[in-house]
């Protein structure tokens, strides 16, 4: 069982991913914004973070930068409906494992998460 942190400002997306990965027997926490995610990182210590790129306040890239300042090793999957090339490159430079476009296929996401957690 792995620890998965879901970071998304949309409640529906958070709940869907929370329920999905709980079904897969993972310990799951949710954060509605980057600030909450950084705080949870310190106490929850996730194995994998699924994070939205576009959030109010601190966006996904800013949050990822703060996460990397605390933990260089935690796996991150970045999700976005706004896949511009510059943001994707910045996210890759900060060490994301995978970049997923929204709307995403839940089966593909589950498969990707399973592969990542098995290899880490």
CSV table of N, CA, C and O in Angstrom, one decimal:
chain,number,residue,atom,x,y,z
A,1,UNK,N,0.8,-1.2,0.0
A,1,UNK,CA,0.0,0.0,0.0
A,1,UNK,C,0.9,1.2,0.0
A,1,UNK,O,1.8,1.4,0.8
A,2,UNK,N,0.6,2.2,-0.9
A,2,UNK,CA,1.4,3.4,-1.0
A,2,UNK,C,0.5,4.6,-0.5
A,2,UNK,O,-0.7,4.5,-0.3
A,3,UNK,N,1.2,5.7,-0.3
A,3,UNK,CA,0.6,6.9,0.1
A,3,UNK,C,0.5,7.8,-1.1
A,3,UNK,O,1.5,8.1,-1.7
A,4,UNK,N,-0.7,8.3,-1.4
A,4,UNK,CA,-1.0,9.1,-2.6
A,4,UNK,C,-1.6,10.4,-2.1
A,4,UNK,O,-2.6,10.4,-1.4
A,5,UNK,N,-1.1,11.5,-2.6
A,5,UNK,CA,-1.6,12.8,-2.3
A,5,UNK,C,-2.2,13.4,-3.6
A,5,UNK,O,-1.6,13.5,-4.6
A,6,UNK,N,-3.5,13.8,-3.5
A,6,UNK,CA,-4.3,14.4,-4.6
A,6,UNK,C,-4.3,15.9,-4.4
A,6,UNK,O,-4.8,16.3,-3.3
A,7,UNK,N,-3.9,16.7,-5.4
A,7,UNK,CA,-3.9,18.1,-5.2
A,7,UNK,C,-4.6,18.7,-6.4
A,7,UNK,O,-4.1,18.7,-7.6
A,8,UNK,N,-5.8,19.2,-6.2
A,8,UNK,CA,-6.7,19.7,-7.3
A,8,UNK,C,-7.7,20.7,-6.6
A,8,UNK,O,-8.2,20.4,-5.6
A,9,UNK,N,-7.9,21.8,-7.3
A,9,UNK,CA,-8.9,22.8,-6.7
A,9,UNK,C,-10.3,22.4,-7.0
A,9,UNK,O,-11.2,22.9,-6.4
A,10,UNK,N,-10.5,21.4,-7.9
A,10,UNK,CA,-11.9,21.0,-8.2
A,10,UNK,C,-12.3,19.8,-7.3
A,10,UNK,O,-11.6,18.7,-7.4
A,11,UNK,N,-13.3,20.0,-6.5
A,11,UNK,CA,-13.7,19.0,-5.5
A,11,UNK,C,-14.1,17.7,-6.2
A,11,UNK,O,-13.7,16.6,-5.7
A,12,UNK,N,-14.8,17.8,-7.3
A,12,UNK,CA,-15.2,16.5,-8.0
A,12,UNK,C,-14.0,15.7,-8.5
A,12,UNK,O,-14.0,14.5,-8.3
A,13,UNK,N,-12.9,16.3,-8.9
A,13,UNK,CA,-11.7,15.6,-9.4
A,13,UNK,C,-11.1,15.0,-8.1
A,13,UNK,O,-10.7,13.8,-8.2
A,14,UNK,N,-10.9,15.8,-7.1
A,14,UNK,CA,-10.3,15.3,-5.8
A,14,UNK,C,-11.1,14.0,-5.3
A,14,UNK,O,-10.5,13.0,-5.0
A,15,UNK,N,-12.4,14.1,-5.3
A,15,UNK,CA,-13.2,13.0,-4.7
A,15,UNK,C,-13.1,11.8,-5.6
A,15,UNK,O,-12.9,10.6,-5.1
A,16,UNK,N,-13.1,12.0,-6.9
A,16,UNK,CA,-13.0,10.8,-7.9
A,16,UNK,C,-11.7,10.1,-7.7
A,16,UNK,O,-11.6,8.9,-7.5
A,17,UNK,N,-10.6,10.9,-7.6
A,17,UNK,CA,-9.3,10.3,-7.5
A,17,UNK,C,-9.1,9.7,-6.1
A,17,UNK,O,-8.5,8.6,-5.9
A,18,UNK,N,-9.6,10.3,-5.1
A,18,UNK,CA,-9.6,9.8,-3.7
A,18,UNK,C,-10.2,8.4,-3.7
A,18,UNK,O,-9.6,7.5,-3.2
A,19,UNK,N,-11.5,8.3,-4.1
A,19,UNK,CA,-12.2,7.1,-4.1
A,19,UNK,C,-11.5,6.0,-5.0
A,19,UNK,O,-11.4,4.8,-4.6
A,20,UNK,N,-11.0,6.4,-6.1
A,20,UNK,CA,-10.3,5.4,-7.0
A,20,UNK,C,-9.1,4.8,-6.4
A,20,UNK,O,-9.0,3.6,-6.4
A,21,UNK,N,-8.3,5.6,-5.8
A,21,UNK,CA,-7.0,5.1,-5.2
A,21,UNK,C,-7.2,4.5,-3.9
A,21,UNK,O,-6.4,3.6,-3.5
A,22,UNK,N,-8.3,4.8,-3.2
A,22,UNK,CA,-8.6,4.1,-1.9
A,22,UNK,C,-9.1,2.7,-2.3
A,22,UNK,O,-8.8,1.7,-1.6
A,23,UNK,N,-9.9,2.6,-3.4
A,23,UNK,CA,-10.3,1.3,-3.9
A,23,UNK,C,-9.1,0.4,-4.2
A,23,UNK,O,-9.2,-0.8,-4.1
A,24,UNK,N,-8.0,1.0,-4.7
A,24,UNK,CA,-6.8,0.3,-5.0
A,24,UNK,C,-5.9,0.0,-3.8
A,24,UNK,O,-4.8,-0.3,-3.9
A,25,UNK,N,-6.5,0.2,-2.6
A,25,UNK,CA,-5.9,-0.1,-1.3
A,25,UNK,C,-4.7,0.9,-1.0
A,25,UNK,O,-3.8,0.5,-0.2
A,26,UNK,N,-4.7,2.1,-1.5
A,26,UNK,CA,-3.7,3.1,-1.1
A,26,UNK,C,-4.2,4.0,0.0
A,26,UNK,O,-5.5,4.2,0.2
A,27,UNK,N,-3.3,4.5,0.8
A,27,UNK,CA,-3.7,5.6,1.8
A,27,UNK,C,-3.7,6.9,1.0
A,27,UNK,O,-2.7,7.2,0.4
A,28,UNK,N,-4.8,7.6,1.0
A,28,UNK,CA,-5.0,8.8,0.2
A,28,UNK,C,-5.3,10.0,1.0
A,28,UNK,O,-6.1,9.9,1.9
A,29,UNK,N,-4.7,11.1,0.7
A,29,UNK,CA,-5.0,12.4,1.3
A,29,UNK,C,-5.3,13.4,0.2
A,29,UNK,O,-4.8,13.2,-1.0
A,30,UNK,N,-6.1,14.5,0.5
A,30,UNK,CA,-6.4,15.4,-0.6
A,30,UNK,C,-6.0,16.8,-0.1
A,30,UNK,O,-6.1,17.1,1.1
A,31,UNK,N,-5.7,17.7,-1.1
A,31,UNK,CA,-5.4,19.1,-0.8
A,31,UNK,C,-6.1,19.9,-1.9
A,31,UNK,O,-6.0,19.5,-3.1
A,32,UNK,N,-6.7,21.0,-1.6
A,32,UNK,CA,-7.4,21.8,-2.5
A,32,UNK,C,-6.6,22.9,-3.2
A,32,UNK,O,-7.0,23.5,-4.1
A,33,UNK,N,-5.3,23.0,-2.6
A,33,UNK,CA,-4.5,24.1,-3.2
A,33,UNK,C,-3.0,23.7,-2.9
A,33,UNK,O,-2.7,22.8,-2.1
A,34,UNK,N,-2.1,24.5,-3.4
A,34,UNK,CA,-0.7,24.3,-3.2
A,34,UNK,C,-0.2,24.4,-1.8
A,34,UNK,O,0.6,23.7,-1.3
A,35,UNK,N,-0.7,25.4,-1.1
A,35,UNK,CA,-0.3,25.7,0.3
A,35,UNK,C,-0.7,24.5,1.1
A,35,UNK,O,0.2,24.0,1.9
A,36,UNK,N,-1.9,23.9,1.0
A,36,UNK,CA,-2.3,22.7,1.8
A,36,UNK,C,-1.4,21.5,1.4
A,36,UNK,O,-1.1,20.7,2.2
A,37,UNK,N,-1.1,21.4,0.1
A,37,UNK,CA,-0.3,20.3,-0.4
A,37,UNK,C,1.1,20.3,0.3
A,37,UNK,O,1.6,19.3,0.7
A,38,UNK,N,1.7,21.5,0.3
A,38,UNK,CA,3.1,21.6,0.9
A,38,UNK,C,3.0,21.2,2.4
A,38,UNK,O,3.9,20.5,2.9
A,39,UNK,N,2.0,21.7,3.1
A,39,UNK,CA,1.8,21.3,4.5
A,39,UNK,C,1.6,19.8,4.7
A,39,UNK,O,2.2,19.2,5.6
A,40,UNK,N,0.8,19.2,3.8
A,40,UNK,CA,0.5,17.8,3.9
A,40,UNK,C,1.8,17.0,3.6
A,40,UNK,O,2.0,15.9,4.2
A,41,UNK,N,2.6,17.5,2.7
A,41,UNK,CA,3.8,16.8,2.3
A,41,UNK,C,4.7,16.5,3.6
A,41,UNK,O,5.3,15.4,3.7
A,42,UNK,N,4.7,17.5,4.5
A,42,UNK,CA,5.6,17.4,5.7
A,42,UNK,C,5.1,16.3,6.6
A,42,UNK,O,5.8,15.6,7.3
A,43,UNK,N,3.7,16.1,6.7
A,43,UNK,CA,3.2,15.2,7.7
A,43,UNK,C,2.8,13.9,7.1
A,43,UNK,O,2.9,12.8,7.8
A,44,UNK,N,2.2,13.9,5.9
A,44,UNK,CA,1.7,12.7,5.3
A,44,UNK,C,2.8,11.9,4.6
A,44,UNK,O,2.8,10.7,4.6
A,45,UNK,N,3.8,12.6,4.1
A,45,UNK,CA,5.0,11.9,3.4
A,45,UNK,C,4.5,11.0,2.3
A,45,UNK,O,4.7,9.8,2.4
A,46,UNK,N,3.9,11.5,1.2
A,46,UNK,CA,3.4,10.6,0.2
A,46,UNK,C,4.5,10.0,-0.7
A,46,UNK,O,5.6,10.5,-0.8
A,47,UNK,N,4.1,8.8,-1.3
A,47,UNK,CA,5.0,8.2,-2.2
A,47,UNK,C,4.8,8.7,-3.6
A,47,UNK,O,5.7,8.7,-4.5
A,48,UNK,N,3.6,9.3,-3.9
A,48,UNK,CA,3.2,9.8,-5.2
A,48,UNK,C,2.2,11.0,-5.0
A,48,UNK,O,1.3,10.9,-4.2
A,49,UNK,N,2.4,12.0,-5.8
A,49,UNK,CA,1.5,13.2,-5.8
A,49,UNK,C,0.9,13.3,-7.2
A,49,UNK,O,1.6,13.3,-8.2
A,50,UNK,N,-0.4,13.4,-7.2
A,50,UNK,CA,-1.1,13.7,-8.5
A,50,UNK,C,-1.6,15.2,-8.3
A,50,UNK,O,-2.4,15.5,-7.4
A,51,UNK,N,-1.1,16.1,-9.2
A,51,UNK,CA,-1.3,17.5,-9.0
A,51,UNK,C,-1.8,18.2,-10.2
A,51,UNK,O,-1.3,18.0,-11.3
A,52,UNK,N,-2.8,19.1,-10.0
A,52,UNK,CA,-3.3,19.9,-11.1
A,52,UNK,C,-2.3,21.0,-11.4
A,52,UNK,O,-1.7,21.5,-10.4
A,53,UNK,N,-2.2,21.4,-12.6
A,53,UNK,CA,-1.3,22.5,-13.0
A,53,UNK,C,-1.9,23.9,-12.6
A,53,UNK,O,-1.2,24.8,-12.1
A,54,UNK,N,-3.2,24.0,-13.0
A,54,UNK,CA,-3.8,25.4,-12.8
A,54,UNK,C,-4.7,25.4,-11.6
A,54,UNK,O,-5.8,24.8,-11.6
A,55,UNK,N,-4.2,26.1,-10.6
A,55,UNK,CA,-5.0,26.2,-9.3
A,55,UNK,C,-4.9,27.7,-8.9
A,55,UNK,O,-3.9,28.4,-9.2
A,56,UNK,N,-5.9,28.2,-8.2
A,56,UNK,CA,-5.8,29.6,-7.7
A,56,UNK,C,-4.7,29.7,-6.6
A,56,UNK,O,-4.4,28.8,-6.0
A,57,UNK,N,-4.2,30.9,-6.5
A,57,UNK,CA,-3.1,31.1,-5.6
A,57,UNK,C,-1.8,30.6,-6.1
A,57,UNK,O,-1.3,31.0,-7.2
A,58,UNK,N,-1.3,29.6,-5.5
A,58,UNK,CA,0.0,29.0,-5.9
A,58,UNK,C,-0.4,27.9,-7.0
A,58,UNK,O,-1.1,26.9,-6.7
A,59,UNK,N,0.1,28.1,-8.2
A,59,UNK,CA,-0.2,27.1,-9.3
A,59,UNK,C,0.6,25.9,-9.1
A,59,UNK,O,1.5,25.7,-8.2
A,60,UNK,N,0.4,24.9,-10.0
A,60,UNK,CA,1.1,23.6,-9.9
A,60,UNK,C,2.6,23.7,-10.0
A,60,UNK,O,3.3,23.0,-9.3
A,61,UNK,N,3.1,24.6,-10.9
A,61,UNK,CA,4.6,24.7,-11.0
A,61,UNK,C,5.2,25.4,-9.7
A,61,UNK,O,6.2,24.9,-9.3
A,62,UNK,N,4.5,26.4,-9.2
A,62,UNK,CA,5.0,27.0,-8.0
A,62,UNK,C,5.0,26.0,-6.8
A,62,UNK,O,5.9,25.9,-6.0
A,63,UNK,N,3.9,25.2,-6.7
A,63,UNK,CA,3.8,24.2,-5.7
A,63,UNK,C,4.9,23.1,-5.9
A,63,UNK,O,5.5,22.7,-4.9
A,64,UNK,N,5.1,22.7,-7.1
A,64,UNK,CA,6.1,21.7,-7.4
A,64,UNK,C,7.5,22.2,-6.9
A,64,UNK,O,8.3,21.5,-6.4
A,65,UNK,N,7.8,23.5,-7.2
A,65,UNK,CA,9.0,24.1,-6.7
A,65,UNK,C,9.2,24.0,-5.2
A,65,UNK,O,10.3,23.6,-4.7
A,66,UNK,N,8.1,24.3,-4.5
A,66,UNK,CA,8.2,24.2,-3.0
A,66,UNK,C,8.3,22.8,-2.6
A,66,UNK,O,9.0,22.5,-1.6
A,67,UNK,N,7.6,21.9,-3.3
A,67,UNK,CA,7.7,20.4,-2.9
A,67,UNK,C,9.1,19.9,-3.1
A,67,UNK,O,9.7,19.3,-2.2
A,68,UNK,N,9.8,20.3,-4.2
A,68,UNK,CA,11.1,19.9,-4.5
A,68,UNK,C,12.1,20.5,-3.5
A,68,UNK,O,13.2,19.9,-3.2
A,69,UNK,N,11.8,21.6,-2.9
A,69,UNK,CA,12.7,22.2,-1.9
A,69,UNK,C,12.7,21.3,-0.6
A,69,UNK,O,13.6,21.3,0.1
A,70,UNK,N,11.6,20.6,-0.4
A,70,UNK,CA,11.4,19.8,0.8
A,70,UNK,C,11.8,18.3,0.5
A,70,UNK,O,12.4,17.7,1.3
A,71,UNK,N,11.4,17.8,-0.7
A,71,UNK,CA,11.5,16.4,-1.0
A,71,UNK,C,11.9,16.3,-2.5
A,71,UNK,O,11.0,16.5,-3.4
A,72,UNK,N,13.1,15.9,-2.8
A,72,UNK,CA,13.6,15.8,-4.2
A,72,UNK,C,13.1,14.5,-4.8
A,72,UNK,O,13.2,14.3,-6.0
A,73,UNK,N,12.7,13.5,-4.0
A,73,UNK,CA,12.5,12.2,-4.5
A,73,UNK,C,11.0,11.8,-4.7
A,73,UNK,O,10.7,10.9,-5.5
A,74,UNK,N,10.1,12.5,-4.1
A,74,UNK,CA,8.7,12.1,-4.2
A,74,UNK,C,8.2,12.2,-5.7
A,74,UNK,O,8.6,13.1,-6.4
A,75,UNK,N,7.5,11.1,-6.1
A,75,UNK,CA,7.0,11.1,-7.5
A,75,UNK,C,5.8,12.0,-7.7
A,75,UNK,O,5.0,12.2,-6.8
A,76,UNK,N,5.8,12.7,-8.9
A,76,UNK,CA,4.7,13.6,-9.2
A,76,UNK,C,4.2,13.4,-10.6
A,76,UNK,O,5.0,13.3,-11.5
A,77,UNK,N,2.9,13.3,-10.7
A,77,UNK,CA,2.2,13.3,-11.9
A,77,UNK,C,1.5,14.6,-12.0
A,77,UNK,O,0.7,15.0,-11.1
A,78,UNK,N,1.7,15.4,-13.1
A,78,UNK,CA,1.1,16.7,-13.3
A,78,UNK,C,-0.1,16.5,-14.2
A,78,UNK,O,0.0,15.8,-15.2
A,79,UNK,N,-1.2,17.1,-13.8
A,79,UNK,CA,-2.4,17.0,-14.7
A,79,UNK,C,-2.9,18.4,-15.1
A,79,UNK,O,-2.8,19.3,-14.2
A,80,UNK,N,-3.3,18.5,-16.3
A,80,UNK,CA,-3.8,19.9,-16.7
A,80,UNK,C,-4.7,19.8,-18.0
A,80,UNK,O,-4.5,18.9,-18.8
A,81,UNK,N,-5.6,20.7,-18.0
A,81,UNK,CA,-6.4,20.9,-19.2
A,81,UNK,C,-5.7,22.0,-20.1
A,81,UNK,O,-6.2,22.2,-21.3
A,82,UNK,N,-4.7,22.6,-19.6
A,82,UNK,CA,-4.0,23.7,-20.4
A,82,UNK,C,-2.6,23.3,-20.6
A,82,UNK,O,-1.7,23.8,-19.9
A,83,UNK,N,-2.3,22.4,-21.5
A,83,UNK,CA,-1.0,21.8,-21.7
A,83,UNK,C,-0.1,22.6,-22.6
A,83,UNK,O,0.2,22.2,-23.7
A,84,UNK,N,0.3,23.8,-22.2
A,84,UNK,CA,1.2,24.6,-23.0
A,84,UNK,C,2.7,24.1,-22.8
A,84,UNK,O,3.1,23.6,-21.8
A,85,UNK,N,3.4,24.2,-23.9
A,85,UNK,CA,4.8,23.6,-24.0
A,85,UNK,C,5.7,24.1,-22.9
A,85,UNK,O,6.5,23.4,-22.3
A,86,UNK,N,5.7,25.4,-22.6
A,86,UNK,CA,6.6,26.0,-21.7
A,86,UNK,C,6.3,25.4,-20.3
A,86,UNK,O,7.3,25.1,-19.6
A,87,UNK,N,5.1,25.3,-19.8
A,87,UNK,CA,4.8,24.8,-18.5
A,87,UNK,C,5.2,23.3,-18.5
A,87,UNK,O,5.7,22.9,-17.4
A,88,UNK,N,5.0,22.5,-19.6
A,88,UNK,CA,5.4,21.1,-19.6
A,88,UNK,C,6.9,21.0,-19.4
A,88,UNK,O,7.4,20.2,-18.6
A,89,UNK,N,7.7,21.9,-20.1
A,89,UNK,CA,9.1,21.8,-19.9
A,89,UNK,C,9.6,22.2,-18.5
A,89,UNK,O,10.5,21.5,-18.0
A,90,UNK,N,9.0,23.2,-18.0
A,90,UNK,CA,9.3,23.6,-16.6
A,90,UNK,C,9.0,22.5,-15.6
A,90,UNK,O,9.8,22.2,-14.7
A,91,UNK,N,7.9,21.8,-15.8
A,91,UNK,CA,7.5,20.7,-14.9
A,91,UNK,C,8.5,19.6,-15.1
A,91,UNK,O,8.9,18.9,-14.1
A,92,UNK,N,8.9,19.3,-16.3
A,92,UNK,CA,9.9,18.2,-16.5
A,92,UNK,C,11.2,18.5,-15.8
A,92,UNK,O,11.9,17.7,-15.3
A,93,UNK,N,11.6,19.8,-15.9
A,93,UNK,CA,12.8,20.3,-15.3
A,93,UNK,C,12.8,20.1,-13.8
A,93,UNK,O,13.8,19.9,-13.1
A,94,UNK,N,11.6,20.2,-13.2
A,94,UNK,CA,11.4,20.0,-11.8
A,94,UNK,C,11.2,18.5,-11.4
A,94,UNK,O,10.9,18.2,-10.3
A,95,UNK,N,11.3,17.6,-12.4
A,95,UNK,CA,11.3,16.2,-12.1
A,95,UNK,C,10.0,15.5,-12.0
A,95,UNK,O,9.8,14.5,-11.2
A,96,UNK,N,9.0,15.9,-12.8
A,96,UNK,CA,7.7,15.1,-12.8
A,96,UNK,C,8.0,13.8,-13.5
A,96,UNK,O,8.9,13.7,-14.3
A,97,UNK,N,7.2,12.8,-13.1
A,97,UNK,CA,7.3,11.5,-13.7
A,97,UNK,C,6.5,11.4,-15.0
A,97,UNK,O,6.8,10.6,-15.9
A,98,UNK,N,5.3,12.1,-15.0
A,98,UNK,CA,4.4,12.0,-16.1
A,98,UNK,C,3.5,13.2,-16.1
A,98,UNK,O,3.3,13.8,-15.1
A,99,UNK,N,3.1,13.5,-17.3
A,99,UNK,CA,2.2,14.7,-17.6
A,99,UNK,C,0.9,14.2,-18.2
A,99,UNK,O,1.0,13.5,-19.2
A,100,UNK,N,-0.2,14.4,-17.6
A,100,UNK,CA,-1.5,13.9,-18.1
A,100,UNK,C,-2.4,15.0,-18.4
A,100,UNK,O,-2.6,15.9,-17.6
A,101,UNK,N,-3.0,14.9,-19.6
A,101,UNK,CA,-4.0,15.9,-20.0
A,101,UNK,C,-5.4,15.7,-19.4
A,101,UNK,O,-5.8,14.5,-19.3
A,102,UNK,N,-6.1,16.7,-19.1
A,102,UNK,CA,-7.5,16.6,-18.6
A,102,UNK,C,-8.4,16.9,-19.8
A,102,UNK,O,-8.0,17.8,-20.6
A,103,UNK,N,-9.5,16.3,-20.0
A,103,UNK,CA,-10.0,15.2,-19.1
A,103,UNK,C,-9.1,14.0,-19.4
A,103,UNK,O,-8.7,13.7,-20.5
A,104,UNK,N,-8.8,13.2,-18.3
A,104,UNK,CA,-8.0,12.1,-18.4
A,104,UNK,C,-8.8,10.8,-18.4
A,104,UNK,O,-10.0,10.8,-18.0
A,105,UNK,N,-8.3,9.7,-18.9
A,105,UNK,CA,-8.9,8.4,-18.9
A,105,UNK,C,-8.5,7.8,-17.5
A,105,UNK,O,-7.3,7.6,-17.3
A,106,UNK,N,-9.5,7.5,-16.7
A,106,UNK,CA,-9.2,7.0,-15.4
A,106,UNK,C,-8.5,5.7,-15.4
A,106,UNK,O,-7.6,5.4,-14.6
A,107,UNK,N,-8.8,4.9,-16.4
A,107,UNK,CA,-8.1,3.6,-16.5
A,107,UNK,C,-6.6,3.7,-16.8
A,107,UNK,O,-5.8,3.1,-16.3
A,108,UNK,N,-6.3,4.7,-17.7
A,108,UNK,CA,-5.0,5.0,-18.0
A,108,UNK,C,-4.2,5.5,-16.8
A,108,UNK,O,-3.1,5.2,-16.6
A,109,UNK,N,-4.9,6.4,-16.1
A,109,UNK,CA,-4.2,7.0,-14.9
A,109,UNK,C,-3.9,5.9,-13.9
A,109,UNK,O,-2.8,5.9,-13.3
A,110,UNK,N,-4.9,5.1,-13.6
A,110,UNK,CA,-4.7,4.0,-12.7
A,110,UNK,C,-3.5,3.1,-13.1
A,110,UNK,O,-2.7,2.7,-12.2
A,111,UNK,N,-3.5,2.8,-14.3
A,111,UNK,CA,-2.4,1.9,-14.9
A,111,UNK,C,-1.0,2.6,-14.7
A,111,UNK,O,-0.1,2.0,-14.2
A,112,UNK,N,-1.0,3.9,-15.0
A,112,UNK,CA,0.3,4.7,-14.9
A,112,UNK,C,0.7,4.7,-13.4
A,112,UNK,O,1.9,4.5,-13.1
A,113,UNK,N,-0.2,5.0,-12.5
A,113,UNK,CA,0.1,5.0,-11.1
A,113,UNK,C,0.6,3.7,-10.6
A,113,UNK,O,1.6,3.6,-9.8
A,114,UNK,N,-0.1,2.6,-11.0
A,114,UNK,CA,0.4,1.3,-10.6
A,114,UNK,C,1.8,1.0,-11.0
A,114,UNK,O,2.6,0.5,-10.3
A,115,UNK,N,2.1,1.4,-12.3
A,115,UNK,CA,3.5,1.2,-12.8
A,115,UNK,C,4.5,2.0,-12.1
A,115,UNK,O,5.6,1.4,-11.7
A,116,UNK,N,4.2,3.2,-11.8
A,116,UNK,CA,5.1,4.1,-11.0
A,116,UNK,C,5.4,3.5,-9.6
A,116,UNK,O,6.5,3.5,-9.2
A,117,UNK,N,4.3,3.2,-9.0
A,117,UNK,CA,4.5,2.7,-7.6
A,117,UNK,C,5.2,1.3,-7.5
A,117,UNK,O,5.9,1.1,-6.6
A,118,UNK,N,5.1,0.5,-8.5
A,118,UNK,CA,5.7,-0.8,-8.6
A,118,UNK,C,7.2,-0.6,-8.8
A,118,UNK,O,8.0,-1.4,-8.3
A,119,UNK,N,7.6,0.4,-9.5
A,119,UNK,CA,9.0,0.6,-9.8
A,119,UNK,C,9.8,1.5,-8.8
A,119,UNK,O,11.0,1.6,-8.8
A,120,UNK,N,9.0,2.1,-7.9
A,120,UNK,CA,9.7,3.0,-7.0
A,120,UNK,C,9.9,2.3,-5.6
A,120,UNK,O,9.5,1.3,-5.4
